[in-house]
Short mmCIF file of N, CA, C and O in Angstrom, two decimals:
data_model
loop_
_atom_site.label_atom_id
_atom_site.label_comp_id
_atom_site.label_asym_id
_atom_site.label_seq_id
_atom_site.Cartn_x
_atom_site.Cartn_y
_atom_site.Cartn_z
N GLU A 1 -75.60 -26.46 -46.01
CA GLU A 1 -75.50 -26.29 -47.27
C GLU A 1 -74.17 -25.74 -47.90
O GLU A 1 -73.79 -24.76 -47.26
N LYS A 2 -73.63 -26.19 -48.79
CA LYS A 2 -72.31 -25.59 -49.38
C LYS A 2 -72.63 -24.54 -50.08
O LYS A 2 -73.42 -24.57 -51.31
N ILE A 3 -71.95 -23.24 -50.14
CA ILE A 3 -71.96 -22.31 -50.78
C ILE A 3 -70.95 -21.94 -51.40
O ILE A 3 -69.76 -21.86 -50.83
N PRO A 4 -70.83 -21.62 -52.87
CA PRO A 4 -69.44 -21.53 -53.73
C PRO A 4 -68.99 -19.94 -53.16
O PRO A 4 -69.70 -18.85 -53.13
N TYR A 5 -67.59 -19.94 -52.78
CA TYR A 5 -66.93 -18.67 -52.54
C TYR A 5 -65.71 -18.55 -53.13
O TYR A 5 -65.29 -19.61 -53.72
N LEU A 6 -65.30 -17.37 -53.53
CA LEU A 6 -64.14 -17.12 -54.22
C LEU A 6 -63.07 -16.65 -52.98
O LEU A 6 -63.27 -15.83 -52.13
N LEU A 7 -61.66 -17.15 -53.00
CA LEU A 7 -60.68 -16.65 -52.13
C LEU A 7 -59.92 -15.78 -52.77
O LEU A 7 -59.34 -16.07 -53.95
N GLY A 8 -59.75 -14.53 -52.36
CA GLY A 8 -58.83 -13.60 -52.77
C GLY A 8 -57.45 -13.40 -52.07
O GLY A 8 -57.63 -13.21 -50.66
N ILE A 9 -56.23 -13.81 -52.45
CA ILE A 9 -54.95 -13.37 -51.66
C ILE A 9 -54.28 -12.21 -52.11
O ILE A 9 -54.05 -12.14 -53.53
N SER A 10 -53.98 -11.53 -51.27
CA SER A 10 -53.49 -10.07 -51.62
C SER A 10 -52.37 -9.78 -50.68
O SER A 10 -52.24 -10.49 -49.55
N PRO A 11 -51.49 -8.95 -50.83
CA PRO A 11 -50.37 -8.37 -50.00
C PRO A 11 -50.91 -8.14 -48.58
O PRO A 11 -50.22 -7.99 -47.59
N PHE A 12 -52.39 -7.64 -48.61
CA PHE A 12 -52.80 -7.22 -47.07
C PHE A 12 -53.47 -8.39 -46.49
O PHE A 12 -53.58 -8.28 -45.32
N GLY A 13 -53.87 -9.31 -46.98
CA GLY A 13 -54.47 -10.50 -46.31
C GLY A 13 -55.57 -11.31 -47.20
O GLY A 13 -55.24 -11.44 -48.57
N LEU A 14 -56.41 -11.94 -46.52
CA LEU A 14 -57.34 -12.81 -47.52
C LEU A 14 -58.67 -12.20 -47.50
O LEU A 14 -59.24 -11.59 -46.58
N SER A 15 -59.28 -12.33 -48.61
CA SER A 15 -60.87 -11.80 -48.84
C SER A 15 -61.67 -12.97 -49.22
O SER A 15 -61.32 -13.82 -50.08
N MET A 16 -62.91 -13.16 -48.96
CA MET A 16 -63.76 -13.94 -49.11
C MET A 16 -64.69 -13.17 -49.95
O MET A 16 -65.44 -12.33 -49.58
N CYS A 17 -65.12 -13.69 -51.29
CA CYS A 17 -66.02 -13.11 -52.25
C CYS A 17 -67.37 -14.03 -52.48
O CYS A 17 -67.02 -15.25 -52.55
N LYS A 18 -68.46 -13.53 -52.65
CA LYS A 18 -69.30 -14.38 -53.05
C LYS A 18 -70.19 -13.56 -54.08
O LYS A 18 -70.32 -12.54 -54.01
N GLU A 19 -70.29 -14.18 -55.33
CA GLU A 19 -70.68 -13.54 -56.50
C GLU A 19 -69.97 -12.32 -56.98
O GLU A 19 -70.34 -11.17 -57.24
N PHE A 20 -68.58 -12.42 -56.70
CA PHE A 20 -67.59 -11.22 -57.04
C PHE A 20 -67.74 -10.03 -56.15
O PHE A 20 -67.31 -9.01 -56.65
N VAL A 21 -68.25 -10.35 -55.05
CA VAL A 21 -68.51 -8.93 -53.97
C VAL A 21 -67.77 -9.43 -52.81
O VAL A 21 -67.94 -10.59 -52.24
N VAL A 22 -66.75 -8.69 -52.27
CA VAL A 22 -66.27 -9.13 -50.88
C VAL A 22 -67.17 -9.00 -49.81
O VAL A 22 -67.67 -7.95 -49.47
N ILE A 23 -67.18 -10.22 -49.14
CA ILE A 23 -67.98 -10.29 -47.90
C ILE A 23 -67.36 -10.29 -46.72
O ILE A 23 -67.83 -9.85 -45.57
N GLN A 24 -66.01 -10.69 -46.68
CA GLN A 24 -65.34 -10.67 -45.60
C GLN A 24 -63.94 -10.60 -45.96
O GLN A 24 -63.37 -11.23 -47.01
N SER A 25 -63.12 -9.95 -45.11
CA SER A 25 -61.61 -9.63 -45.31
C SER A 25 -60.73 -9.98 -44.09
O SER A 25 -61.33 -9.43 -42.92
N TYR A 26 -59.76 -10.40 -44.18
CA TYR A 26 -58.81 -10.78 -42.84
C TYR A 26 -57.50 -10.22 -43.22
O TYR A 26 -56.97 -10.71 -44.15
N LYS A 27 -56.92 -9.42 -42.37
CA LYS A 27 -55.39 -8.97 -42.37
C LYS A 27 -54.69 -9.98 -42.13
O LYS A 27 -55.11 -11.13 -41.29
N TRP A 28 -53.32 -10.08 -42.40
CA TRP A 28 -52.44 -11.42 -42.30
C TRP A 28 -52.16 -11.42 -40.82
O TRP A 28 -51.92 -12.33 -40.28
N SER A 29 -52.20 -10.22 -40.01
CA SER A 29 -51.83 -10.32 -38.60
C SER A 29 -53.22 -11.19 -37.94
O SER A 29 -52.78 -11.48 -36.66
N LYS A 30 -54.24 -11.14 -38.56
CA LYS A 30 -55.37 -11.92 -37.92
C LYS A 30 -55.10 -13.45 -38.03
O LYS A 30 -55.99 -14.49 -37.58
N VAL A 31 -54.42 -14.09 -39.11
CA VAL A 31 -54.33 -15.28 -39.52
C VAL A 31 -53.43 -16.07 -38.49
O VAL A 31 -52.28 -15.84 -38.14
N VAL A 32 -54.22 -17.08 -37.85
CA VAL A 32 -53.42 -17.99 -36.80
C VAL A 32 -52.88 -19.17 -37.35
O VAL A 32 -51.62 -19.78 -37.19
N GLN A 33 -53.51 -19.90 -38.15
CA GLN A 33 -52.93 -21.24 -38.80
C GLN A 33 -53.52 -21.54 -40.19
O GLN A 33 -54.87 -21.10 -40.51
N VAL A 34 -53.06 -22.29 -40.97
CA VAL A 34 -53.50 -22.77 -42.36
C VAL A 34 -53.04 -24.12 -42.58
O VAL A 34 -52.00 -24.46 -42.18
N VAL A 35 -54.17 -24.74 -42.86
CA VAL A 35 -54.04 -26.33 -43.04
C VAL A 35 -54.63 -26.54 -44.32
O VAL A 35 -55.47 -26.07 -44.52
N TYR A 36 -53.98 -27.69 -44.95
CA TYR A 36 -54.75 -28.43 -46.11
C TYR A 36 -54.60 -29.92 -45.90
O TYR A 36 -53.54 -30.55 -45.49
N LYS A 37 -55.82 -30.57 -46.16
CA LYS A 37 -55.82 -32.02 -45.93
C LYS A 37 -56.60 -32.43 -47.30
O LYS A 37 -57.77 -32.29 -47.19
N GLY A 38 -55.94 -32.91 -48.39
CA GLY A 38 -56.59 -33.46 -49.49
C GLY A 38 -57.31 -32.27 -50.16
O GLY A 38 -56.63 -31.47 -50.66
N LYS A 39 -58.66 -32.34 -50.34
CA LYS A 39 -59.35 -31.31 -50.95
C LYS A 39 -59.99 -30.28 -49.94
O LYS A 39 -60.53 -29.43 -50.24
N LYS A 40 -59.40 -30.46 -48.66
CA LYS A 40 -60.10 -29.26 -47.71
C LYS A 40 -58.94 -28.39 -47.35
O LYS A 40 -57.73 -28.73 -47.15
N PHE A 41 -59.17 -26.96 -47.36
CA PHE A 41 -58.24 -25.98 -46.91
C PHE A 41 -58.99 -25.28 -45.77
O PHE A 41 -60.13 -24.78 -45.85
N ILE A 42 -58.25 -25.17 -44.64
CA ILE A 42 -58.75 -24.79 -43.62
C ILE A 42 -57.72 -23.34 -43.08
O ILE A 42 -56.51 -23.43 -42.83
N VAL A 43 -58.53 -22.23 -42.52
CA VAL A 43 -57.78 -21.14 -42.24
C VAL A 43 -58.41 -20.64 -40.79
O VAL A 43 -59.59 -20.66 -40.79
N LYS A 44 -57.65 -20.57 -39.85
CA LYS A 44 -57.92 -20.22 -38.62
C LYS A 44 -57.59 -18.72 -38.31
O LYS A 44 -56.34 -18.54 -38.76
N VAL A 45 -58.45 -17.98 -38.09
CA VAL A 45 -58.17 -16.57 -38.05
C VAL A 45 -58.93 -15.99 -36.40
O VAL A 45 -59.83 -16.51 -36.16
N ARG A 46 -58.42 -14.99 -36.10
CA ARG A 46 -58.71 -14.33 -34.95
C ARG A 46 -59.75 -13.25 -35.28
O ARG A 46 -59.79 -12.76 -36.34
N GLY A 47 -60.85 -12.86 -34.36
CA GLY A 47 -62.09 -12.05 -34.58
C GLY A 47 -61.30 -10.62 -34.60
O GLY A 47 -60.16 -10.56 -34.04
N ASP A 48 -62.07 -9.68 -34.73
CA ASP A 48 -61.82 -8.34 -34.43
C ASP A 48 -61.39 -7.98 -33.00
O ASP A 48 -60.56 -7.27 -32.70
N TRP A 49 -61.92 -8.53 -32.00
CA TRP A 49 -61.46 -8.29 -30.46
C TRP A 49 -60.68 -9.64 -30.22
O TRP A 49 -61.03 -10.81 -29.63
N ALA A 50 -59.36 -9.64 -30.45
CA ALA A 50 -58.56 -10.98 -30.55
C ALA A 50 -58.16 -11.07 -29.36
O ALA A 50 -57.42 -10.62 -28.31
N THR A 51 -58.44 -12.44 -28.98
CA THR A 51 -58.38 -13.00 -27.75
C THR A 51 -57.96 -14.60 -28.17
O THR A 51 -58.48 -15.06 -29.15
N ASP A 52 -57.33 -15.30 -27.38
CA ASP A 52 -57.04 -16.66 -27.64
C ASP A 52 -58.25 -17.40 -27.95
O ASP A 52 -58.17 -18.44 -28.72
N SER A 53 -59.26 -17.38 -27.32
CA SER A 53 -60.33 -18.08 -27.04
C SER A 53 -61.32 -17.46 -28.56
O SER A 53 -62.29 -18.12 -28.58
N ASN A 54 -61.01 -16.52 -29.05
CA ASN A 54 -61.95 -15.90 -30.26
C ASN A 54 -61.49 -16.33 -31.47
O ASN A 54 -60.96 -15.37 -32.55
N ILE A 55 -61.20 -17.69 -31.77
CA ILE A 55 -60.57 -18.07 -33.08
C ILE A 55 -61.62 -18.83 -33.98
O ILE A 55 -62.22 -19.58 -33.26
N ASN A 56 -61.75 -18.44 -35.24
CA ASN A 56 -62.68 -18.98 -36.23
C ASN A 56 -61.90 -19.83 -36.89
O ASN A 56 -61.00 -19.53 -37.57
N SER A 57 -62.56 -20.82 -37.29
CA SER A 57 -62.13 -21.84 -38.41
C SER A 57 -62.94 -21.68 -39.77
O SER A 57 -64.07 -21.77 -39.66
N LEU A 58 -62.30 -21.24 -40.84
CA LEU A 58 -62.84 -21.06 -42.08
C LEU A 58 -62.44 -22.36 -42.98
O LEU A 58 -61.40 -22.87 -43.01
N HIS A 59 -63.47 -23.33 -43.34
CA HIS A 59 -63.38 -24.42 -44.17
C HIS A 59 -63.70 -24.36 -45.42
O HIS A 59 -64.71 -23.86 -45.72
N PHE A 60 -62.93 -24.81 -46.52
CA PHE A 60 -63.23 -24.62 -47.89
C PHE A 60 -62.84 -25.88 -48.48
O PHE A 60 -61.91 -26.61 -48.45
N ASP A 61 -63.77 -26.58 -49.42
CA ASP A 61 -63.71 -27.60 -50.09
C ASP A 61 -63.30 -27.05 -51.54
O ASP A 61 -63.78 -26.25 -52.10
N VAL A 62 -62.08 -27.67 -51.94
CA VAL A 62 -61.45 -27.29 -53.19
C VAL A 62 -61.80 -28.30 -54.17
O VAL A 62 -61.93 -29.56 -53.89
N ASP A 63 -61.59 -27.91 -55.65
CA ASP A 63 -61.85 -28.88 -56.47
C ASP A 63 -61.02 -30.10 -56.55
O ASP A 63 -61.20 -31.28 -56.92
N SER A 64 -59.71 -29.99 -56.51
CA SER A 64 -58.50 -31.03 -56.49
C SER A 64 -57.69 -30.85 -55.46
O SER A 64 -57.57 -29.79 -54.94
N SER A 65 -56.89 -31.95 -54.86
CA SER A 65 -56.05 -31.96 -54.03
C SER A 65 -54.61 -31.12 -54.42
O SER A 65 -54.03 -30.33 -53.68
N LYS A 66 -54.29 -31.22 -55.88
CA LYS A 66 -53.30 -30.13 -56.33
C LYS A 66 -53.48 -28.91 -56.21
O LYS A 66 -53.01 -27.88 -55.83
N THR A 67 -54.80 -28.46 -56.68
CA THR A 67 -55.11 -27.02 -56.32
C THR A 67 -55.16 -26.52 -55.01
O THR A 67 -54.91 -25.57 -54.70
N CYS A 68 -55.66 -27.48 -54.12
CA CYS A 68 -55.73 -27.14 -52.68
C CYS A 68 -54.04 -26.98 -52.33
O CYS A 68 -53.90 -26.08 -51.50
N LYS A 69 -53.43 -27.80 -52.66
CA LYS A 69 -51.92 -27.69 -52.29
C LYS A 69 -51.18 -26.29 -52.94
O LYS A 69 -50.58 -25.46 -51.95
N ASP A 70 -51.70 -26.00 -53.89
CA ASP A 70 -50.92 -24.54 -54.56
C ASP A 70 -51.57 -23.46 -53.93
O ASP A 70 -50.89 -22.51 -53.65
N LEU A 71 -53.01 -23.63 -53.47
CA LEU A 71 -53.40 -22.48 -52.82
C LEU A 71 -52.82 -22.33 -51.57
O LEU A 71 -52.30 -21.42 -50.97
N TYR A 72 -52.47 -23.70 -50.63
CA TYR A 72 -51.81 -23.40 -49.49
C TYR A 72 -50.41 -23.01 -49.54
O TYR A 72 -49.94 -22.06 -48.88
N ASN A 73 -49.56 -23.27 -50.64
CA ASN A 73 -48.34 -22.82 -51.05
C ASN A 73 -48.43 -21.17 -51.13
O ASN A 73 -47.62 -20.41 -50.73
N THR A 74 -49.33 -20.96 -52.13
CA THR A 74 -49.49 -19.44 -52.14
C THR A 74 -49.67 -18.47 -51.01
O THR A 74 -49.15 -17.38 -50.66
N PHE A 75 -50.58 -18.93 -50.17
CA PHE A 75 -51.20 -18.38 -48.98
C PHE A 75 -49.77 -18.27 -47.95
O PHE A 75 -49.58 -17.40 -47.32
N VAL A 76 -49.05 -19.64 -47.79
CA VAL A 76 -47.83 -19.55 -46.84
C VAL A 76 -46.76 -18.52 -47.59
O VAL A 76 -46.15 -17.72 -46.69
N GLU A 77 -46.43 -18.51 -48.86
CA GLU A 77 -45.55 -17.47 -49.52
C GLU A 77 -45.98 -16.06 -49.03
O GLU A 77 -45.26 -15.33 -48.66
N HIS A 78 -47.32 -15.64 -49.03
CA HIS A 78 -47.95 -14.26 -48.67
C HIS A 78 -47.51 -14.13 -47.12
O HIS A 78 -47.20 -13.06 -46.90
N ILE A 79 -47.90 -15.02 -46.37
CA ILE A 79 -47.68 -14.90 -44.92
C ILE A 79 -46.17 -14.60 -44.62
O ILE A 79 -45.79 -13.94 -43.85
N ASN A 80 -45.32 -15.49 -45.29
CA ASN A 80 -43.94 -15.34 -44.95
C ASN A 80 -43.44 -13.96 -45.41
O ASN A 80 -42.51 -13.28 -44.92
N PHE A 81 -43.89 -13.52 -46.62
CA PHE A 81 -43.57 -12.08 -47.26
C PHE A 81 -44.18 -11.10 -45.89
O PHE A 81 -43.23 -10.14 -45.62
N TYR A 82 -45.26 -11.12 -45.54
CA TYR A 82 -45.63 -10.24 -44.58
C TYR A 82 -44.84 -10.16 -43.14
O TYR A 82 -44.39 -9.21 -42.82
N ILE A 83 -44.45 -11.32 -42.80
CA ILE A 83 -43.99 -11.57 -41.56
C ILE A 83 -42.22 -11.00 -41.74
O ILE A 83 -41.75 -10.18 -40.87
N SER A 84 -41.45 -11.35 -42.98
CA SER A 84 -40.38 -10.84 -43.36
C SER A 84 -40.46 -9.34 -43.46
O SER A 84 -39.54 -8.71 -42.90
N SER A 85 -41.47 -8.67 -44.04
CA SER A 85 -41.36 -7.28 -44.23
C SER A 85 -41.69 -6.46 -42.98
O SER A 85 -41.05 -5.60 -42.70
N LYS A 86 -42.34 -7.30 -42.04
CA LYS A 86 -42.76 -6.68 -40.65
C LYS A 86 -41.44 -6.64 -39.85
O LYS A 86 -41.43 -5.88 -39.26
N ARG A 87 -40.60 -7.92 -39.89
CA ARG A 87 -39.28 -7.97 -39.24
C ARG A 87 -38.35 -6.86 -39.82
O ARG A 87 -37.66 -6.19 -38.84
N SER A 88 -38.25 -6.51 -40.90
CA SER A 88 -37.36 -5.59 -41.51
C SER A 88 -37.78 -4.11 -41.02
O SER A 88 -36.93 -3.39 -40.70
N LEU A 89 -39.19 -3.95 -40.77
CA LEU A 89 -39.41 -2.51 -40.27
C LEU A 89 -39.14 -2.38 -38.74
O LEU A 89 -38.70 -1.43 -38.38
N VAL A 90 -39.32 -3.50 -38.00
CA VAL A 90 -39.13 -3.60 -36.64
C VAL A 90 -37.54 -3.42 -36.30
O VAL A 90 -37.20 -2.56 -35.34
N PHE A 91 -36.74 -4.33 -36.99
CA PHE A 91 -35.22 -4.34 -36.78
C PHE A 91 -34.27 -3.56 -37.40
O PHE A 91 -33.34 -3.64 -37.48
N GLY A 92 -34.84 -2.47 -38.13
CA GLY A 92 -34.04 -1.60 -39.10
C GLY A 92 -34.27 -1.64 -40.63
O GLY A 92 -35.41 -1.95 -41.01
N LYS A 93 -33.43 -1.28 -41.20
CA LYS A 93 -33.26 -1.36 -42.62
C LYS A 93 -33.60 -2.71 -43.40
O LYS A 93 -33.20 -3.82 -42.80
N PRO A 94 -34.27 -2.72 -44.54
CA PRO A 94 -34.42 -4.01 -45.28
C PRO A 94 -32.76 -4.45 -45.61
O PRO A 94 -31.88 -3.69 -45.61
N GLU A 95 -32.70 -5.71 -45.95
CA GLU A 95 -31.49 -6.14 -46.26
C GLU A 95 -30.88 -5.76 -47.48
O GLU A 95 -29.54 -5.37 -47.39
N SER A 96 -31.46 -5.34 -48.57
CA SER A 96 -31.00 -4.49 -49.59
C SER A 96 -31.86 -3.31 -50.12
O SER A 96 -32.79 -3.40 -49.90
N ASN A 97 -31.11 -2.49 -50.46
CA ASN A 97 -31.72 -1.29 -50.73
C ASN A 97 -31.45 -0.84 -52.08
O ASN A 97 -30.35 -0.67 -52.42
N VAL A 98 -32.44 -0.78 -52.99
CA VAL A 98 -32.49 -0.90 -54.42
C VAL A 98 -32.12 0.65 -54.85
O VAL A 98 -31.29 0.85 -55.77
N PHE A 99 -32.38 1.59 -53.85
CA PHE A 99 -32.40 2.98 -54.45
C PHE A 99 -30.89 3.69 -54.14
O PHE A 99 -30.54 4.62 -54.28
N SER A 100 -30.00 2.89 -53.41
CA SER A 100 -28.79 3.64 -53.02
C SER A 100 -27.53 2.95 -53.91
O SER A 100 -27.68 2.05 -54.67
#
């Protein structure tokens, strides 16, 4: 049976909502893969006890292929921002400092 969910994308990760109540959330560090094919949007995430064998797939049916593509692009932008901000913390200062 298909159950309607809302997906929330934030700087912290992905949230799944049912009837406007967050029922599950995943940090960006838990996201392994994101795929879209037509109207299907798939996110693969690691569980709390992260091992390579403990990867779950979340499948979502989206209203249109354009909406699915837009969701995918937004998702990828957030993941790339997460990765780039993580690298700047590991490798030193960010590339530009607004306050100096």
